[in-house]
Amino acid sequence: MAFNVKNFADQVRPSPKRPSPEPFDNSVFDAGSPQYVRPEDLFLDIQARLFGLKPFRAKDLAGIEPSNFRARWLRDGAPNLQLQRIGHVNNDQLADAVMSLLRSPQRKNEFHPTLLPVVPTLSYYKNIKANLPNFLNDQFRPALSFADETEFAGRTSSLKDKLRNGTPGDTLKELTMSLLRPATSLGYSPLDPDPLPLHVGPLLKNYSVAPSRPLPVCDSFGEAIDALISIESLLPRVLWTRWLTATLRLWLPLFFLKRCTVTAAAAHAAKSSLANSSVVPLPALTDSLLAGRPVLRGSNEWLNQLAPIVQNYVRGRFELSILLELSNLYQRLLNQGLDPLNTAHAAKVRQELDVYEVDSRRANNPSLPPASGMFSSVKLAMPGDSGAGRLPLNDWLAWLVANQSSLDAVARILNTANTVDLIERVYGYIRPDYEPLKSGFGKNALEYVAFALGAPRKVDRDPEFPDEFNLIYRGEGGRRARRVLVQPGPQLLALLVQLVSSQSRRKFGTSAKLSDLLDVFDALGIDFRSNPEDFEGLKLQLLTLGLLQSSADAAEAASLNPRYSF
Amino acid sequence: MKRNDFALGLLNYSAERDDSIGRPERWGSPPPLLISSTPLHDEMSALADEVWGGAPHLVWYFLIGGPGNGKSEAVGAFVRRLNSNAKQASLPLVFDSSKGHDGGTVSYWFQEKIPHGEIALLQDISIPKKIGSDPAEDVLASLSLCAESGAHLVACANRGMLLRATRLARAMPPYEWLLPILENIDKQSQETSIAANAHWKVGHDGREIEIRVWPLDHESILHSGGNGNPWAETDGSLFDQVIATAVAQERWEDAACDKCLAREFCPMIADAHWLRDPDRRRSFLRILRHAEVWSGQRIVLREALGLVSTVLVGTPSDFVENGKELHPCDWVEKRVSGTPVKPKNEQSLIELVSHRVYQDLFGRAAPTGLVLDRQHHRRDEWICEKLQTLNGIGKTVALALRTVDRDFAKQAGPLRLLGADGILHHFDPSVDNAWCSKHSLSTDGQVLDLRQLGAEHQTGLERELGDLFARLEDATRIIPPHKDPAKVFAAVYRWASTIFVRLAGTALGETPDAESLTDYLSLLLQPLRPLPATSGQTTLRDLMQSVAGSENRIELVPSFVASVGSLQLKPAGARGRSNDPRWPANDRLTLQVSTSPTDSSSVLLTATTFIDAWRKHIKRVAAWNISPAIDKLMQAWREDFTVKRGQFRNLESVEFLGNPPLEFEFISATEVQVRTK
């Protein structure tokens, strides 16, 4: 046996020891591996991490299961209660009221706890699992950081202030705080006042222009957060938190999908460069990565729209990893003074590569070598991003083209025709496990976007977040579940119209028009403009909901009627 | 046979042609269907007189609305009056359509001298002044230029471009002075604005400019402007005038049709007769008004002209045979023969019927009266299959049905109204025949009975079609039992009833939801009037109170409720037409909600919300018939009010509805009392 294509494929598969090559891990092309959690959990998790609240385990609570809210409240909450009791009101009676605030009565208590996320300290009661994806750091923080690094600190600080203090006088918040003040025995301490640090790592931006330009989806996310901050004092707390949750539920999965398309485009650019033995100029390369193409198409038809995006991401991610590993292998050979093109070195090269052979009889097969040379301590970055610790994509592609003959020689040692053939054949081994999206991070990613944008099954439906907040609608199961309608639900439309109107009023001092709403959809990567039927469908929906003032043919110039005129 | 060229001319109003697009070339001689007697045209004539006679200050008039609303036609009315004044004063005409500046096929800018100053026309702010220029920047530059030269101005603007210009003015200091003007134009052209605020004065460079705004998309073209209920009645409305002009005797019988041998079976003259009858025209317009209000989107003038053209004649695509467009009269002639003249065969008969008014309104996507296309899953294919079992006549008819359905131009005409998913689709009288009992019409029975539906409105075509149905029925009577005659009878009756119910409904103006929409329209005038309900009478206020639920408590979250005080509802009708200053009406029914005389808030009540509220609370339809989204929408007004008034803040007490019920009372910001109830 010797190190071959199949071994290479085994080594490239993600493992706990080595999820992906170092230059790729946490780079701009690593969109993360989010998995679905219910919208309220997404929000509570972000909120809890934002304030440094830690999830509990049974051992932290002296044996009480974290999901047993009643026991927790009776032991830790009730003694701390600051209420004047008139007549005989005991803690058990109060517990029923508290449980109603903690849970939806329509769900089985232990499996489907819900919580009013009106005050951050309530997260103490929430059983946020420790192994949940880190939505704050993997999704929320990058999205806002990519939007605008300079405003990031101020924006997140304002949001934290609104979450922590809000505007005084909201009765429900006061009542909830009176009933659910956490006990000091839980280690309650003042919420973390430190500013949220900027996302660490390269930023996903357009560096072919100066100053660098953010992705539209990040830009609009920042604006949506600003709009929500500005209207917090005008809304009931419970409605505001629901809107904030719905905003996160919409923007973050679409941000993820956009990142998927960028990664897929980067992989395509890498293969094209090798196939053509040339790298396209920087602006064209950036354009191909960030092309303003929509991610989804608003449609009344059932179309297979979501899965291909995630499948392309899975493929792109592996292809970039394969190329990076190959580059690093070649770099390692160079470090050893070995030239794969030199026939005199052939035996030594083979010997060097055979170290990485995967032998099932061996207990510990060595992983592929750590990054070295130009790949050491750098992260793959956007074309033109020449910051410290960055490896701009265009530089790497230029290196690949410059060293193509040597890389091809390594590929031939692995019994493939050339580098491109190696990518295809290695991915051929990996593909059956990952591309059907039935297991691994691909499955999680698809579920994350599909469920977050539109919970498909009855058991996933949430009374606090009914279907009216969905962006997509899916079939109930099987093959049909892959096909989706992209039509925003009525509550989501009302929210978007409200946000757009608020932004228009704040930025321009004017009322908003349908074109403003369509611009937001464009930024989100949802196309309602190309197909007249989709556009008319959206318009009809807005008219039915009374959210649009229009005469026929007014098209995008029709005025929006926001639900609430503050 | 003699051809009627007016019918051919009507095709020019269809979407594919451009007679319904206003252009400066039309200032002198507008096409026949464009009506000049509307309040806006009166306003434009008065403006022309005002500037001609010497206005004390500059007047800038902004006509606001989307494409097809009639802005360019209003400019045409202004120009015609101004030129007429010049002619009377023996002066050269003020405006000549060939002397415009910039723009493309339509000139962008006209500026001419009048006895007292200058007058400028900005024909369409959406088109770029020059190739590649930004229309928003062009508008700002044009307004500045107009101010510098001290000219009066009439400008046509759509809201989107106005908004872009406003945003640009904010970013460009030289145009900052235009910002308050543009912002106020946007504000005063909203549906909530009032006539008194439609005119205002601004000063610039020592000149006083009066800004005037006319929103063209507030008032329906079906608004009668009469003394009854102008929102419900259509007599004398702009649309009514267009139809009256289009069906005038001199355009049909006097022009050619009187001597035409095919007139007995011509769908075009039959449709002109149909719409010439005042009752049937009223019914026709009533259906359109209902569809318009239900959809929440006004029908614009361009659509109306396209619809009249389609209903009376058809669309250009209907008359294309072998790649050549025929004259509509030739098309009819090819389908009749004999002495006396009759449809040539079954296919010709079905084709001629497919152009009748009721088929044009509700059957463009199913021209035979049967839904046979793939898009609609061939819903009525079984009827063709059953007719085929009759052999002879049955096979011929089935083939004719399929051929007509296959060859018909279904994607032509004003699709928003007539298309497969158009708004009139919902109003097809044959979809829900509940209205028939009101007129003592029975839709059950044999062909002989069905032919009686709308008998007084039938022409030779329908009688001929009735004979065809009778022949099919006779043929069914003699088929052997193993061919399932009951199913074949059902097929024949289903087809016949669709056609005759649709005909009768169109003639009577009866459609699904007609009663509720009539009530809604009556509320636009009299929002407090009692409405007939199943058990006595009710009012809009009572209806919406029942939608809100009993008591004055609001659910904060499940099981937690709070009192928000006694919610007072006061419905407010639509804004009427104003005569001084002239200003259009709107279609807006609102609810004023308050807890005290000083604490009120208005929320919009759309026709669809009203209909659903009526179905749920008066008709008491099953809960599963009301979608959760609609249910929420019905209560949205209550949520609107509570949110607008911040009713979740500083409430004195909150109740817990669980077991045992508790009451929480707020003593101070940090002190809460709890007691059992």
JSON list of N, CA and C in Angstrom, two decimals, chain B residues 403-428:
[
{"chain": "B", "resi": 403, "resn": "THR", "atom": "N", "xyz": [-60.07, 22.35, -29.63]},
{"chain": "B", "resi": 403, "resn": "THR", "atom": "CA", "xyz": [-59.38, 23.20, -30.61]},
{"chain": "B", "resi": 403, "resn": "THR", "atom": "C", "xyz": [-59.45, 24.66, -30.19]},
{"chain": "B", "resi": 404, "resn": "VAL", "atom": "N", "xyz": [-60.63, 25.10, -29.79]},
{"chain": "B", "resi": 404, "resn": "VAL", "atom": "CA", "xyz": [-60.78, 26.51, -29.39]},
{"chain": "B", "resi": 404, "resn": "VAL", "atom": "C", "xyz": [-59.92, 26.78, -28.17]},
{"chain": "B", "resi": 405, "resn": "ASP", "atom": "N", "xyz": [-59.94, 25.88, -27.22]},
{"chain": "B", "resi": 405, "resn": "ASP", "atom": "CA", "xyz": [-59.16, 26.11, -25.99]},
{"chain": "B", "resi": 405, "resn": "ASP", "atom": "C", "xyz": [-57.67, 26.18, -26.31]},
{"chain": "B", "resi": 406, "resn": "ARG", "atom": "N", "xyz": [-57.23, 25.33, -27.24]},
{"chain": "B", "resi": 406, "resn": "ARG", "atom": "CA", "xyz": [-55.81, 25.27, -27.57]},
{"chain": "B", "resi": 406, "resn": "ARG", "atom": "C", "xyz": [-55.35, 26.53, -28.31]},
{"chain": "B", "resi": 407, "resn": "ASP", "atom": "N", "xyz": [-56.20, 27.04, -29.20]},
{"chain": "B", "resi": 407, "resn": "ASP", "atom": "CA", "xyz": [-55.78, 28.14, -30.07]},
{"chain": "B", "resi": 407, "resn": "ASP", "atom": "C", "xyz": [-56.04, 29.53, -29.50]},
{"chain": "B", "resi": 408, "resn": "PHE", "atom": "N", "xyz": [-56.78, 29.61, -28.41]},
{"chain": "B", "resi": 408, "resn": "PHE", "atom": "CA", "xyz": [-57.18, 30.92, -27.90]},
{"chain": "B", "resi": 408, "resn": "PHE", "atom": "C", "xyz": [-56.00, 31.64, -27.24]},
{"chain": "B", "resi": 409, "resn": "ALA", "atom": "N", "xyz": [-55.94, 32.97, -27.43]},
{"chain": "B", "resi": 409, "resn": "ALA", "atom": "CA", "xyz": [-54.84, 33.77, -26.82]},
{"chain": "B", "resi": 409, "resn": "ALA", "atom": "C", "xyz": [-55.20, 34.09, -25.37]},
{"chain": "B", "resi": 410, "resn": "LYS", "atom": "N", "xyz": [-54.82, 33.17, -24.47]},
{"chain": "B", "resi": 410, "resn": "LYS", "atom": "CA", "xyz": [-55.24, 33.33, -23.07]},
{"chain": "B", "resi": 410, "resn": "LYS", "atom": "C", "xyz": [-54.41, 34.38, -22.33]},
{"chain": "B", "resi": 411, "resn": "GLN", "atom": "N", "xyz": [-53.21, 34.59, -22.80]},
{"chain": "B", "resi": 411, "resn": "GLN", "atom": "CA", "xyz": [-52.33, 35.54, -22.10]},
{"chain": "B", "resi": 411, "resn": "GLN", "atom": "C", "xyz": [-52.37, 36.90, -22.78]},
{"chain": "B", "resi": 412, "resn": "ALA", "atom": "N", "xyz": [-53.53, 37.36, -23.13]},
{"chain": "B", "resi": 412, "resn": "ALA", "atom": "CA", "xyz": [-53.65, 38.67, -23.77]},
{"chain": "B", "resi": 412, "resn": "ALA", "atom": "C", "xyz": [-54.71, 39.47, -23.03]},
{"chain": "B", "resi": 413, "resn": "GLY", "atom": "N", "xyz": [-54.71, 40.78, -23.27]},
{"chain": "B", "resi": 413, "resn": "GLY", "atom": "CA", "xyz": [-55.65, 41.65, -22.56]},
{"chain": "B", "resi": 413, "resn": "GLY", "atom": "C", "xyz": [-55.07, 42.09, -21.24]},
{"chain": "B", "resi": 414, "resn": "PRO", "atom": "N", "xyz": [-55.81, 42.89, -20.48]},
{"chain": "B", "resi": 414, "resn": "PRO", "atom": "CA", "xyz": [-55.29, 43.33, -19.18]},
{"chain": "B", "resi": 414, "resn": "PRO", "atom": "C", "xyz": [-55.27, 42.16, -18.19]},
{"chain": "B", "resi": 415, "resn": "LEU", "atom": "N", "xyz": [-54.12, 41.54, -18.04]},
{"chain": "B", "resi": 415, "resn": "LEU", "atom": "CA", "xyz": [-54.01, 40.29, -17.29]},
{"chain": "B", "resi": 415, "resn": "LEU", "atom": "C", "xyz": [-54.29, 40.45, -15.80]},
{"chain": "B", "resi": 416, "resn": "ARG", "atom": "N", "xyz": [-53.97, 41.62, -15.26]},
{"chain": "B", "resi": 416, "resn": "ARG", "atom": "CA", "xyz": [-54.23, 41.82, -13.82]},
{"chain": "B", "resi": 416, "resn": "ARG", "atom": "C", "xyz": [-55.73, 41.67, -13.53]},
{"chain": "B", "resi": 417, "resn": "LEU", "atom": "N", "xyz": [-56.53, 42.03, -14.53]},
{"chain": "B", "resi": 417, "resn": "LEU", "atom": "CA", "xyz": [-57.97, 41.92, -14.35]},
{"chain": "B", "resi": 417, "resn": "LEU", "atom": "C", "xyz": [-58.50, 40.60, -14.87]},
{"chain": "B", "resi": 418, "resn": "LEU", "atom": "N", "xyz": [-58.06, 40.21, -16.06]},
{"chain": "B", "resi": 418, "resn": "LEU", "atom": "CA", "xyz": [-58.71, 39.11, -16.77]},
{"chain": "B", "resi": 418, "resn": "LEU", "atom": "C", "xyz": [-57.91, 37.82, -16.81]},
{"chain": "B", "resi": 419, "resn": "GLY", "atom": "N", "xyz": [-56.66, 37.86, -16.41]},
{"chain": "B", "resi": 419, "resn": "GLY", "atom": "CA", "xyz": [-55.81, 36.67, -16.50]},
{"chain": "B", "resi": 419, "resn": "GLY", "atom": "C", "xyz": [-56.30, 35.54, -15.63]},
{"chain": "B", "resi": 420, "resn": "ALA", "atom": "N", "xyz": [-55.63, 34.40, -15.76]},
{"chain": "B", "resi": 420, "resn": "ALA", "atom": "CA", "xyz": [-56.05, 33.22, -15.01]},
{"chain": "B", "resi": 420, "resn": "ALA", "atom": "C", "xyz": [-56.06, 33.48, -13.51]},
{"chain": "B", "resi": 421, "resn": "ASP", "atom": "N", "xyz": [-55.12, 34.30, -13.04]},
{"chain": "B", "resi": 421, "resn": "ASP", "atom": "CA", "xyz": [-55.10, 34.66, -11.62]},
{"chain": "B", "resi": 421, "resn": "ASP", "atom": "C", "xyz": [-55.51, 36.11, -11.43]},
{"chain": "B", "resi": 422, "resn": "GLY", "atom": "N", "xyz": [-56.18, 36.67, -12.42]},
{"chain": "B", "resi": 422, "resn": "GLY", "atom": "CA", "xyz": [-56.61, 38.07, -12.33]},
{"chain": "B", "resi": 422, "resn": "GLY", "atom": "C", "xyz": [-57.66, 38.27, -11.25]},
{"chain": "B", "resi": 423, "resn": "ILE", "atom": "N", "xyz": [-57.87, 39.52, -10.91]},
{"chain": "B", "resi": 423, "resn": "ILE", "atom": "CA", "xyz": [-58.78, 39.78, -9.77]},
{"chain": "B", "resi": 423, "resn": "ILE", "atom": "C", "xyz": [-60.23, 39.48, -10.11]},
{"chain": "B", "resi": 424, "resn": "LEU", "atom": "N", "xyz": [-60.60, 39.49, -11.40]},
{"chain": "B", "resi": 424, "resn": "LEU", "atom": "CA", "xyz": [-62.00, 39.19, -11.74]},
{"chain": "B", "resi": 424, "resn": "LEU", "atom": "C", "xyz": [-62.31, 37.70, -11.62]},
{"chain": "B", "resi": 425, "resn": "HIS", "atom": "N", "xyz": [-61.26, 36.90, -11.63]},
{"chain": "B", "resi": 425, "resn": "HIS", "atom": "CA", "xyz": [-61.44, 35.45, -11.51]},
{"chain": "B", "resi": 425, "resn": "HIS", "atom": "C", "xyz": [-62.23, 35.12, -10.23]},
{"chain": "B", "resi": 426, "resn": "HIS", "atom": "N", "xyz": [-61.96, 35.87, -9.18]},
{"chain": "B", "resi": 426, "resn": "HIS", "atom": "CA", "xyz": [-62.63, 35.64, -7.89]},
{"chain": "B", "resi": 426, "resn": "HIS", "atom": "C", "xyz": [-64.13, 35.96, -7.98]},
{"chain": "B", "resi": 427, "resn": "PHE", "atom": "N", "xyz": [-64.50, 36.77, -8.97]},
{"chain": "B", "resi": 427, "resn": "PHE", "atom": "CA", "xyz": [-65.88, 37.27, -9.02]},
{"chain": "B", "resi": 427, "resn": "PHE", "atom": "C", "xyz": [-66.74, 36.56, -10.07]},
{"chain": "B", "resi": 428, "resn": "ASP", "atom": "N", "xyz": [-66.25, 35.47, -10.58]},
{"chain": "B", "resi": 428, "resn": "ASP", "atom": "CA", "xyz": [-67.03, 34.74, -11.59]},
{"chain": "B", "resi": 428, "resn": "ASP", "atom": "C", "xyz": [-68.37, 34.29, -10.99]}
]
